[in-house]
PDB file of C-alpha atoms in Angstrom:
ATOM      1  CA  UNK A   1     -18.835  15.299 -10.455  1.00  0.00           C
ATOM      2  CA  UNK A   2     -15.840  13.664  -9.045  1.00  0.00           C
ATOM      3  CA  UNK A   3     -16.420  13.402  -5.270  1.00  0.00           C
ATOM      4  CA  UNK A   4     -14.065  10.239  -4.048  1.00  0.00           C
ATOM      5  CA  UNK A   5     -11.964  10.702  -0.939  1.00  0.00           C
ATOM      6  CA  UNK A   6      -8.866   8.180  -0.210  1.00  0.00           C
ATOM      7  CA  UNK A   7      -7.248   8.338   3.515  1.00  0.00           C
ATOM      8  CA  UNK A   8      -3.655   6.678   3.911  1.00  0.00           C
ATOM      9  CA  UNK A   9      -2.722   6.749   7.498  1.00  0.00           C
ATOM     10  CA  UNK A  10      -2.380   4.770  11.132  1.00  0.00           C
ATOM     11  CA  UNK A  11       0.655   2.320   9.636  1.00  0.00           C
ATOM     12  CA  UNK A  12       1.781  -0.252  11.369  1.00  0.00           C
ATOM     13  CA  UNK A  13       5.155  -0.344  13.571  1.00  0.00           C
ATOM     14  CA  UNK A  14       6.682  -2.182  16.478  1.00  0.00           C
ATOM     15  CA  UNK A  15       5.686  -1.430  20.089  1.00  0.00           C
ATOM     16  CA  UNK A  16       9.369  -0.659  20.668  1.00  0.00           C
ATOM     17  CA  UNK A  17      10.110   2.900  20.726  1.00  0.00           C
ATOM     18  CA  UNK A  18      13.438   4.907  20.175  1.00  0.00           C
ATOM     19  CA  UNK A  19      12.190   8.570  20.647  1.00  0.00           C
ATOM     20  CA  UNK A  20      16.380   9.580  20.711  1.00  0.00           C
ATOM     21  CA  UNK A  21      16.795  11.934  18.127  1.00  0.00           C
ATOM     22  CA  UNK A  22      20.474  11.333  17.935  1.00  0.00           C
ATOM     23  CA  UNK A  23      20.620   7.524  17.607  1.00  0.00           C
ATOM     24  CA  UNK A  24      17.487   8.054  14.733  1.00  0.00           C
ATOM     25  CA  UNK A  25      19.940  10.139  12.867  1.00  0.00           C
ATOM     26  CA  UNK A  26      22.780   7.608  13.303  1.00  0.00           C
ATOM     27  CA  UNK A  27      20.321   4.627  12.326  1.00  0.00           C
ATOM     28  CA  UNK A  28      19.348   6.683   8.974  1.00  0.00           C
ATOM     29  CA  UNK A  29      22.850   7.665   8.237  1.00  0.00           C
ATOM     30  CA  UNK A  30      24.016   4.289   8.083  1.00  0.00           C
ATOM     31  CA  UNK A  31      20.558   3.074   6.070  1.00  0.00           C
ATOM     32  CA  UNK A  32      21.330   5.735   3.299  1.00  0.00           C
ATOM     33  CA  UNK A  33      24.714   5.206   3.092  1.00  0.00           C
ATOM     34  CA  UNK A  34      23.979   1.555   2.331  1.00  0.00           C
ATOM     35  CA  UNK A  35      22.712   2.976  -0.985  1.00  0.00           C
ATOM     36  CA  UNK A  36      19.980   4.756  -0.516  1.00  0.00           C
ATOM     37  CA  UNK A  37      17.257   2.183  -0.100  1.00  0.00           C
ATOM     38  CA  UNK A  38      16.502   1.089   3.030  1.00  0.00           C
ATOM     39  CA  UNK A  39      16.738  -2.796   2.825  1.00  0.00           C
ATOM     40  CA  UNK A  40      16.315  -3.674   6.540  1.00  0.00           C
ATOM     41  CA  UNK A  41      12.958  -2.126   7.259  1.00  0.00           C
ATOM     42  CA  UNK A  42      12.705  -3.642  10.676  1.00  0.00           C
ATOM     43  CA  UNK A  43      14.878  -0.663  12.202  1.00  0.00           C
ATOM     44  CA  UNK A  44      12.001   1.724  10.773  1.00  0.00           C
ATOM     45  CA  UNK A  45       9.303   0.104  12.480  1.00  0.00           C
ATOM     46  CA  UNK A  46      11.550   0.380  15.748  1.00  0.00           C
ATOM     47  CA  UNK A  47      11.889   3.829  15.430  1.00  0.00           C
ATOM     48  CA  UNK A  48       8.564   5.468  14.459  1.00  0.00           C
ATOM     49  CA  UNK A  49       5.723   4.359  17.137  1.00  0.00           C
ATOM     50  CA  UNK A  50       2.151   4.101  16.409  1.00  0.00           C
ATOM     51  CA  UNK A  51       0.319   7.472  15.708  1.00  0.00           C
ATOM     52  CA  UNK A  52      -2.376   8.178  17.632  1.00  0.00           C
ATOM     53  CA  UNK A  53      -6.100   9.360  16.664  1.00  0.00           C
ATOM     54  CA  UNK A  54      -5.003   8.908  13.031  1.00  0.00           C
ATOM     55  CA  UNK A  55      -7.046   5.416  12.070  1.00  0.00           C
ATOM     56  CA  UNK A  56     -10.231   7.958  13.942  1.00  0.00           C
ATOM     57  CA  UNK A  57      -9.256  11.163  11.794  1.00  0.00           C
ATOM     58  CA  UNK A  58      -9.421   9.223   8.384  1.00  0.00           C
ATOM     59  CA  UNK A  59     -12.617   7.653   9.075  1.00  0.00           C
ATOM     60  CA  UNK A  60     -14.331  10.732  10.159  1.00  0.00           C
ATOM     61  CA  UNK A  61     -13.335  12.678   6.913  1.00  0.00           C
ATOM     62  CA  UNK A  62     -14.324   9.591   5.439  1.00  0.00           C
ATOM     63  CA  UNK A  63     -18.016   9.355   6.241  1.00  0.00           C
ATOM     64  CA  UNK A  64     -18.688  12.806   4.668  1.00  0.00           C
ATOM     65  CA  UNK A  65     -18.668  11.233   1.283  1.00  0.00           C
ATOM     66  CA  UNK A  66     -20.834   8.028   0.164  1.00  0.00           C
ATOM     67  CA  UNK A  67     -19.300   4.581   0.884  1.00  0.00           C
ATOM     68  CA  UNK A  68     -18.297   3.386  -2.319  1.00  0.00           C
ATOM     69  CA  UNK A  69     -16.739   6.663  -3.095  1.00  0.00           C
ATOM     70  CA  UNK A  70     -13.930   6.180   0.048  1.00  0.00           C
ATOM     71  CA  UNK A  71     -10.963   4.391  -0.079  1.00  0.00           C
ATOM     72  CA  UNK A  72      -9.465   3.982   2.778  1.00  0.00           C
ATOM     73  CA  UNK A  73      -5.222   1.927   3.089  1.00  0.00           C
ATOM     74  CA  UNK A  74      -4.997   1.719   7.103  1.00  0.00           C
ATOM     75  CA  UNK A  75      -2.684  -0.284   9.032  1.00  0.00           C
ATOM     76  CA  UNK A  76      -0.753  -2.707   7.220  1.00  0.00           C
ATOM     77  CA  UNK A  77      -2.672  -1.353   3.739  1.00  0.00           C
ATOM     78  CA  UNK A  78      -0.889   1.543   4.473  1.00  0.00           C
ATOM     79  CA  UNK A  79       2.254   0.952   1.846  1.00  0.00           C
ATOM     80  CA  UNK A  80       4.315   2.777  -0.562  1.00  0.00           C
ATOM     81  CA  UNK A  81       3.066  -0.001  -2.833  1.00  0.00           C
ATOM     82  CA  UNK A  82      -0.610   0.094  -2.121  1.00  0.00           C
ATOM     83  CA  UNK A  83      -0.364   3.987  -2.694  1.00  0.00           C
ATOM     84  CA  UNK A  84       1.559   3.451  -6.033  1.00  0.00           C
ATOM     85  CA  UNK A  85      -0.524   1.007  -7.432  1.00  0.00           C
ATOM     86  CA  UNK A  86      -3.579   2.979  -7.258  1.00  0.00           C
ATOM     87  CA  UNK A  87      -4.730   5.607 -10.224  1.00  0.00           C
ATOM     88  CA  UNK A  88      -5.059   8.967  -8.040  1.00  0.00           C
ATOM     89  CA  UNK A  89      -6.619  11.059 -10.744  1.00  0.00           C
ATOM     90  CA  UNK A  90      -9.386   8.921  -9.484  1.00  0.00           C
ATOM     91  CA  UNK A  91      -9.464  11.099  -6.376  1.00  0.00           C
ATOM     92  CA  UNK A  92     -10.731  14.293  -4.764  1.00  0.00           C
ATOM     93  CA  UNK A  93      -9.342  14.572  -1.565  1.00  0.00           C
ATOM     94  CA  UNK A  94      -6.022  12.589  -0.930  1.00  0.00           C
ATOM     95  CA  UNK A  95      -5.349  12.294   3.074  1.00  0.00           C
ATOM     96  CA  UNK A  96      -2.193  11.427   4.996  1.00  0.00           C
ATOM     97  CA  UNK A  97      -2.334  11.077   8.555  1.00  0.00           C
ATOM     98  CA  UNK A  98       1.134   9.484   9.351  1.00  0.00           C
ATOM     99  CA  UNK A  99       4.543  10.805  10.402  1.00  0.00           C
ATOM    100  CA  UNK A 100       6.278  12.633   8.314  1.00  0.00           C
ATOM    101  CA  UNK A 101       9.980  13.821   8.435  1.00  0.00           C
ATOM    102  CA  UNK A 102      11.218  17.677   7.393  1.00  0.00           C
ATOM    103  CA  UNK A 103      14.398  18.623   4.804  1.00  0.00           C
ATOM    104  CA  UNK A 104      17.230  17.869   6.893  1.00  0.00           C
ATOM    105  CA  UNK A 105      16.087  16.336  10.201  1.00  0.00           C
ATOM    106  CA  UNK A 106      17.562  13.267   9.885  1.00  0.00           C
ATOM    107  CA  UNK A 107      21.401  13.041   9.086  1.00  0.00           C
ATOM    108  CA  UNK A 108      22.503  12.154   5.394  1.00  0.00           C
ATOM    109  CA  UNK A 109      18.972  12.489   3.976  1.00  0.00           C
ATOM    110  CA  UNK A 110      17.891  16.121   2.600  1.00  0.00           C
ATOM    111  CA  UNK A 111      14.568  15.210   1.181  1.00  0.00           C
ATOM    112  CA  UNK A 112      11.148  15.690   3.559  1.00  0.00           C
ATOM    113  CA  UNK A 113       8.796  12.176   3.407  1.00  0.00           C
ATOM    114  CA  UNK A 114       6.183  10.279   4.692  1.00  0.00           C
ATOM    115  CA  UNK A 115       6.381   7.466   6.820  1.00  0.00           C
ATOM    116  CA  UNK A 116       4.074   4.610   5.730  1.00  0.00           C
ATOM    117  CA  UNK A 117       4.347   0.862   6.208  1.00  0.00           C
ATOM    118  CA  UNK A 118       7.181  -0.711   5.893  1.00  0.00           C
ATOM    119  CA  UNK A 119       7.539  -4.074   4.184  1.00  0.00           C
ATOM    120  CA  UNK A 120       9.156  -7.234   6.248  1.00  0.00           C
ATOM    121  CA  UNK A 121      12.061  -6.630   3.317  1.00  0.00           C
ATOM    122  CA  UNK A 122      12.470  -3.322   1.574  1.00  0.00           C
ATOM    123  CA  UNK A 123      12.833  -2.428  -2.311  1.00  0.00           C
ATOM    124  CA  UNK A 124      13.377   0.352  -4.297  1.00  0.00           C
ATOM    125  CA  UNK A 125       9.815   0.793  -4.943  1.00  0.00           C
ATOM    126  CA  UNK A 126       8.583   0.142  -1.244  1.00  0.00           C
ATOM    127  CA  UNK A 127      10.577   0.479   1.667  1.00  0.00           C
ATOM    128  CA  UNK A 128       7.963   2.487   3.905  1.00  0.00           C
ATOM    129  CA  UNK A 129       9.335   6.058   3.037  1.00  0.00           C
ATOM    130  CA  UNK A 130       7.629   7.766   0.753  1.00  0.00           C
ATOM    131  CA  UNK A 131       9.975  10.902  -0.486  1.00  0.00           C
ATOM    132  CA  UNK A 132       9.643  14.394  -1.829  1.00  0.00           C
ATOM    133  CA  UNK A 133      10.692  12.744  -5.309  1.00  0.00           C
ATOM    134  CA  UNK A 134       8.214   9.824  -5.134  1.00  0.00           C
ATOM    135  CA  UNK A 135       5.300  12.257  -4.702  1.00  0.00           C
ATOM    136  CA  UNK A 136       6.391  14.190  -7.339  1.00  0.00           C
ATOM    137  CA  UNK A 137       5.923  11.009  -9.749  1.00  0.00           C
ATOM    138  CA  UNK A 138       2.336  10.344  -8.249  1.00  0.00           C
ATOM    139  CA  UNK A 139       0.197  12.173 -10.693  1.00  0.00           C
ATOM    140  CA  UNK A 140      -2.819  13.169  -9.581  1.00  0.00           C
ATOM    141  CA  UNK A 141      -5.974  15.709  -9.783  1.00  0.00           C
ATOM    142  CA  UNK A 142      -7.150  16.573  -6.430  1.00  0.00           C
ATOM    143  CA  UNK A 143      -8.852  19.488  -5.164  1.00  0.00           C
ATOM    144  CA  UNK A 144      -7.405  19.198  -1.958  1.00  0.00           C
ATOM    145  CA  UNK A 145      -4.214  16.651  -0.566  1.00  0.00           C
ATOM    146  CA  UNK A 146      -4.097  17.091   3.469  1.00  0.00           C
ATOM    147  CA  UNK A 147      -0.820  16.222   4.761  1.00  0.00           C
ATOM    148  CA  UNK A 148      -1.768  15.840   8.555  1.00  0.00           C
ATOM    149  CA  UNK A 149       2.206  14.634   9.714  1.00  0.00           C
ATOM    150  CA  UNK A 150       3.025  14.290  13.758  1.00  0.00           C
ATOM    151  CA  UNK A 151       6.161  13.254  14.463  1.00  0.00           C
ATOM    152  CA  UNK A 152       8.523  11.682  17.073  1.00  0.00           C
ATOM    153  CA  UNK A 153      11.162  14.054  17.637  1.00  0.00           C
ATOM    154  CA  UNK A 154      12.346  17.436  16.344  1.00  0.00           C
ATOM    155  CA  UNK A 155      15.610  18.257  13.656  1.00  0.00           C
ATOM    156  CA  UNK A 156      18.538  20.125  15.081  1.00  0.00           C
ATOM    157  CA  UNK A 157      18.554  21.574  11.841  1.00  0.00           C
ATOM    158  CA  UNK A 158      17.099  25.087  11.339  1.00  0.00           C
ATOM    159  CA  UNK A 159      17.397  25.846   8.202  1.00  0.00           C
ATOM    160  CA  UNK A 160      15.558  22.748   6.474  1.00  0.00           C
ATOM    161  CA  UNK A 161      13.131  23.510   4.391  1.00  0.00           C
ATOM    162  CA  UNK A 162      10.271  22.272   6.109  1.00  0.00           C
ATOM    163  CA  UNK A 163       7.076  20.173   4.508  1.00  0.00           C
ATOM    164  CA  UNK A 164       6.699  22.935   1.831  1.00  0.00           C
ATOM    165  CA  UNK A 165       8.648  20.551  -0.415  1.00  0.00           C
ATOM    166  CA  UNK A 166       6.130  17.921   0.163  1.00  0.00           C
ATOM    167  CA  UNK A 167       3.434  20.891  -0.806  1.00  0.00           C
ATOM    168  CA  UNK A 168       5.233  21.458  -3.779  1.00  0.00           C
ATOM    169  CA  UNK A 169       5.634  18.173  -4.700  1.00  0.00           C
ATOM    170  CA  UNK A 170       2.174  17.333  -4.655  1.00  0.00           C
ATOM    171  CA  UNK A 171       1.292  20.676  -6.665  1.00  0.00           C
ATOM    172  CA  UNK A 172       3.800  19.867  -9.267  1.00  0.00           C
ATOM    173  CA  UNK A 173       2.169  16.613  -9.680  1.00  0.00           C
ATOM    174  CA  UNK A 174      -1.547  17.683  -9.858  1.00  0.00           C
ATOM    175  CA  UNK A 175      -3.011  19.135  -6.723  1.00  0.00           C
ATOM    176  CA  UNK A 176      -4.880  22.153  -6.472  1.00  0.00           C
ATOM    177  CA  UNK A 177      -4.466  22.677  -2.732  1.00  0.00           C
ATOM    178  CA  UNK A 178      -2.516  21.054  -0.172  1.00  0.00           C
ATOM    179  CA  UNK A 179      -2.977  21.462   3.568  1.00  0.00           C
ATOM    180  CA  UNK A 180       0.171  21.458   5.186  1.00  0.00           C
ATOM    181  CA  UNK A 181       2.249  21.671   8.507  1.00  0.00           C
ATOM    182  CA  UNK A 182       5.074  24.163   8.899  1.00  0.00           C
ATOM    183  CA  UNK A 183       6.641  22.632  11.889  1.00  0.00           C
ATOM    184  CA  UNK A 184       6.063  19.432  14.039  1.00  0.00           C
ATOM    185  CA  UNK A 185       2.400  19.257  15.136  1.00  0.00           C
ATOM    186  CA  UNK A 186       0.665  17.787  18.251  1.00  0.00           C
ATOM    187  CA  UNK A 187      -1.926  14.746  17.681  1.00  0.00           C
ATOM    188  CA  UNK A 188      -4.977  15.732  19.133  1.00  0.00           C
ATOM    189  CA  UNK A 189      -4.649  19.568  17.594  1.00  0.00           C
ATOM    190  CA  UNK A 190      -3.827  17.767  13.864  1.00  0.00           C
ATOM    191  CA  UNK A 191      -7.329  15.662  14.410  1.00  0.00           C
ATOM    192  CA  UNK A 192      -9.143  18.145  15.642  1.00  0.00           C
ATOM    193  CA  UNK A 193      -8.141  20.626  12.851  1.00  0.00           C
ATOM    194  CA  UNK A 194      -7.929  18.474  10.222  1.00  0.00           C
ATOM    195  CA  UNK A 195     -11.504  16.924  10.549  1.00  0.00           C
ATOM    196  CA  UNK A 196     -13.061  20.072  12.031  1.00  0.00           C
ATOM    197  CA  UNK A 197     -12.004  22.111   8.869  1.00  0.00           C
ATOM    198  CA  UNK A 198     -13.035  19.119   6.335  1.00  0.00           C
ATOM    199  CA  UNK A 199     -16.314  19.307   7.382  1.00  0.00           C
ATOM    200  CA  UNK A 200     -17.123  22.820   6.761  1.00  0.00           C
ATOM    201  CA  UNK A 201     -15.518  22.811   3.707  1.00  0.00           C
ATOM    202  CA  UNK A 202     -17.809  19.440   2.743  1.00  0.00           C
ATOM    203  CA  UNK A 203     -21.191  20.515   4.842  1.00  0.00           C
ATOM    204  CA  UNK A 204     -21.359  24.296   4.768  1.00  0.00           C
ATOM    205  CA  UNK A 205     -19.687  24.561   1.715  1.00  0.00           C
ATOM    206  CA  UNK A 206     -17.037  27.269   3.034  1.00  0.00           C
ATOM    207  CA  UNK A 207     -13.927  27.523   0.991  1.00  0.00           C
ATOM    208  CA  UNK A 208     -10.523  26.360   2.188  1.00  0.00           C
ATOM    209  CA  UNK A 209      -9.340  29.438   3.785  1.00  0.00           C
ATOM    210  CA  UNK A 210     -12.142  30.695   5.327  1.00  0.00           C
ATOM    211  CA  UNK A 211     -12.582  26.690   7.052  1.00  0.00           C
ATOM    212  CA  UNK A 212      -9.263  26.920   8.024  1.00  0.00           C
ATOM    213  CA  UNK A 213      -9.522  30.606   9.965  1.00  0.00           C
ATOM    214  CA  UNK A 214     -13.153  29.707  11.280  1.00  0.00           C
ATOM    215  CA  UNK A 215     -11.653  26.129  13.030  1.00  0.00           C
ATOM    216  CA  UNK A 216      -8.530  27.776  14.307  1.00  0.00           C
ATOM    217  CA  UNK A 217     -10.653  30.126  15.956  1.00  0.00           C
ATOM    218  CA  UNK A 218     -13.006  27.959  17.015  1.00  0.00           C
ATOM    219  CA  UNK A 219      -9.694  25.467  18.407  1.00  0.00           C
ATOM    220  CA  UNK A 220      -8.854  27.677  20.594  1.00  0.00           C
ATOM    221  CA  UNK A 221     -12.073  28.861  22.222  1.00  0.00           C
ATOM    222  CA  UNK A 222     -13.253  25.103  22.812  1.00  0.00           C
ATOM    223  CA  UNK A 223      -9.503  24.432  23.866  1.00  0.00           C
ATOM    224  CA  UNK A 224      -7.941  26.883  26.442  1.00  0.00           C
ATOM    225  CA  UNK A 225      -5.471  24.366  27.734  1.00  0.00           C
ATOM    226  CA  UNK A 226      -4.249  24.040  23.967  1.00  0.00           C
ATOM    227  CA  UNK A 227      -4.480  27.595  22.549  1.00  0.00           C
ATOM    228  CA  UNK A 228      -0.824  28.507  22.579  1.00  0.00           C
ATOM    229  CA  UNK A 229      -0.200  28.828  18.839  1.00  0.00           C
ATOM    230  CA  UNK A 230       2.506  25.776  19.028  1.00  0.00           C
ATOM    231  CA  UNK A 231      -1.076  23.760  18.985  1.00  0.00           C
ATOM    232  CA  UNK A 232      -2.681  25.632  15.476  1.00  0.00           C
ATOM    233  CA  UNK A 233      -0.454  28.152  13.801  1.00  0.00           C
ATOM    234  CA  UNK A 234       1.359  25.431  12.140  1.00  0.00           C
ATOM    235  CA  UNK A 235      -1.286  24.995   9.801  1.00  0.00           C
ATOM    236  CA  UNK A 236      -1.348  26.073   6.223  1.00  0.00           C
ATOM    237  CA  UNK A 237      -3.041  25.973   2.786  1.00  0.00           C
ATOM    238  CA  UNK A 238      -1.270  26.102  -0.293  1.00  0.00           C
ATOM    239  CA  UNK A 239      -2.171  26.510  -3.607  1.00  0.00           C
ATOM    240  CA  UNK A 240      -5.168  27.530  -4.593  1.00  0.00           C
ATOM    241  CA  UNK A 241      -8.930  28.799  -2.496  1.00  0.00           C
ATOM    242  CA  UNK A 242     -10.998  25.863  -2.971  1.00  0.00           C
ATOM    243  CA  UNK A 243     -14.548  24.835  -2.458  1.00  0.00           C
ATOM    244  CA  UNK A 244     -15.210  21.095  -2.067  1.00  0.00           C
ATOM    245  CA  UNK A 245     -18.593  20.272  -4.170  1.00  0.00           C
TER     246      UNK A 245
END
């Protein structure tokens, strides 16, 4: 029985931190409009900052399966390349724990991606943004891809699509299930959540949705200073009810 689990997460950016929405949009705008590949990938690591908790969520979810079943591309592993290169119908559980950017929140760029690490000079193949049409190249047979994506700031634009575009890309190109954020999520609540829910799918057997409805509950009862739905209800599953054996 296939039981491998590989976690892609904590990349690696500089210490210098624009959280200013506007001048992010203006910095991608001009990026794109170079041709579409971002060639100067030191402005990405100067505007996405380090994301807490995830290097601690992946190895968590990690120890539930045997050693030489994890794979785990952390910190400067974490690359578009590294990801690429790797056969993922090898896989199980795929896990993201990076930033990730919706349909439309950044200015001249209307595809939702992942933020991984970003080469010292970008190509077409790896320039640290991993897009909604990249994914849906990365074939793959997983039972379940979580997509656990904080962010840095939030879109002015309301009617983007969201991350379902990222769910649906990773459907179209194997997955069974995807867990998935519906709008920007805090980092403790994605950990939490995300590792929480893992387990009971992995330990006690529970399927997806019922591990999902018991943790939320559970989130909120062990976390009154965090139960306002901003903190949980972003959480989804999509695709199918799964059971991880």
């Amino acid at each position: 029985i296939k039981n491998t689990y590989l976690g892609i997460g904590d990349p690696v950016f500089e210490k210098k931190i624009d959280r200013n929405i506007k001048k992010k949009n203006d910095v991608f705008a001009s990026l794109f409009q170079r041709g579409g590949v971002i060639a100067n990938t030191d402005q990405i690591k100067n505007i996405y900052g380090e994301v807490p908790g995830s290097n601690e969520e992946i190895r968590t979810i990690a120890k539930l399966f045997t050693k030489d079943r994890s794979t785990l591309l952390l910190r400067k592993e974490a690359t578009e390349i590294n990801l690429k290169k790797m056969n993922l119908l090898d896989f199980k559980v795929i896990h993201f724990a990076t930033h990730g950017e919706m349909s439309g929140a950044i200015k001249g760029y209307n595809e939702p991606f992942l933020v991984l690490s970003p080469p010292n000079t970008g190509t077409k193949e790896d320039d640290g943004i991993l897009t909604m049409s990249e994914v849906m190249l990365l074939e793959n047979n997983a039972d379940l891809v979580i997509l656990s994506a904080c962010n840095t700031a939030m879109g002015e634009n309301q009617e983007s699509e969201g991350f379902s575009g990222l769910a649906k890309a990773f459907l179209y190109s194997g997955a069974k299930s995807i867990f998935v954020s519906n709008w920007y999520v805090e980092t403790f609540a994605a950990k939490e959540l995300t590792t929480k829910m893992v387990f009971k799918m992995f330990n006690n057997k529970t399927n997806s949705a019922q591990a999902l409805n018991e943790t939320m509950k559970e989130f909120i009862q062990e976390n009154p200073s965090k139960s306002h739905p901003f903190y949980w209800a972003p959480f989804v599953m999509v695709g199918k009810n799964i059971t991880l054996q």
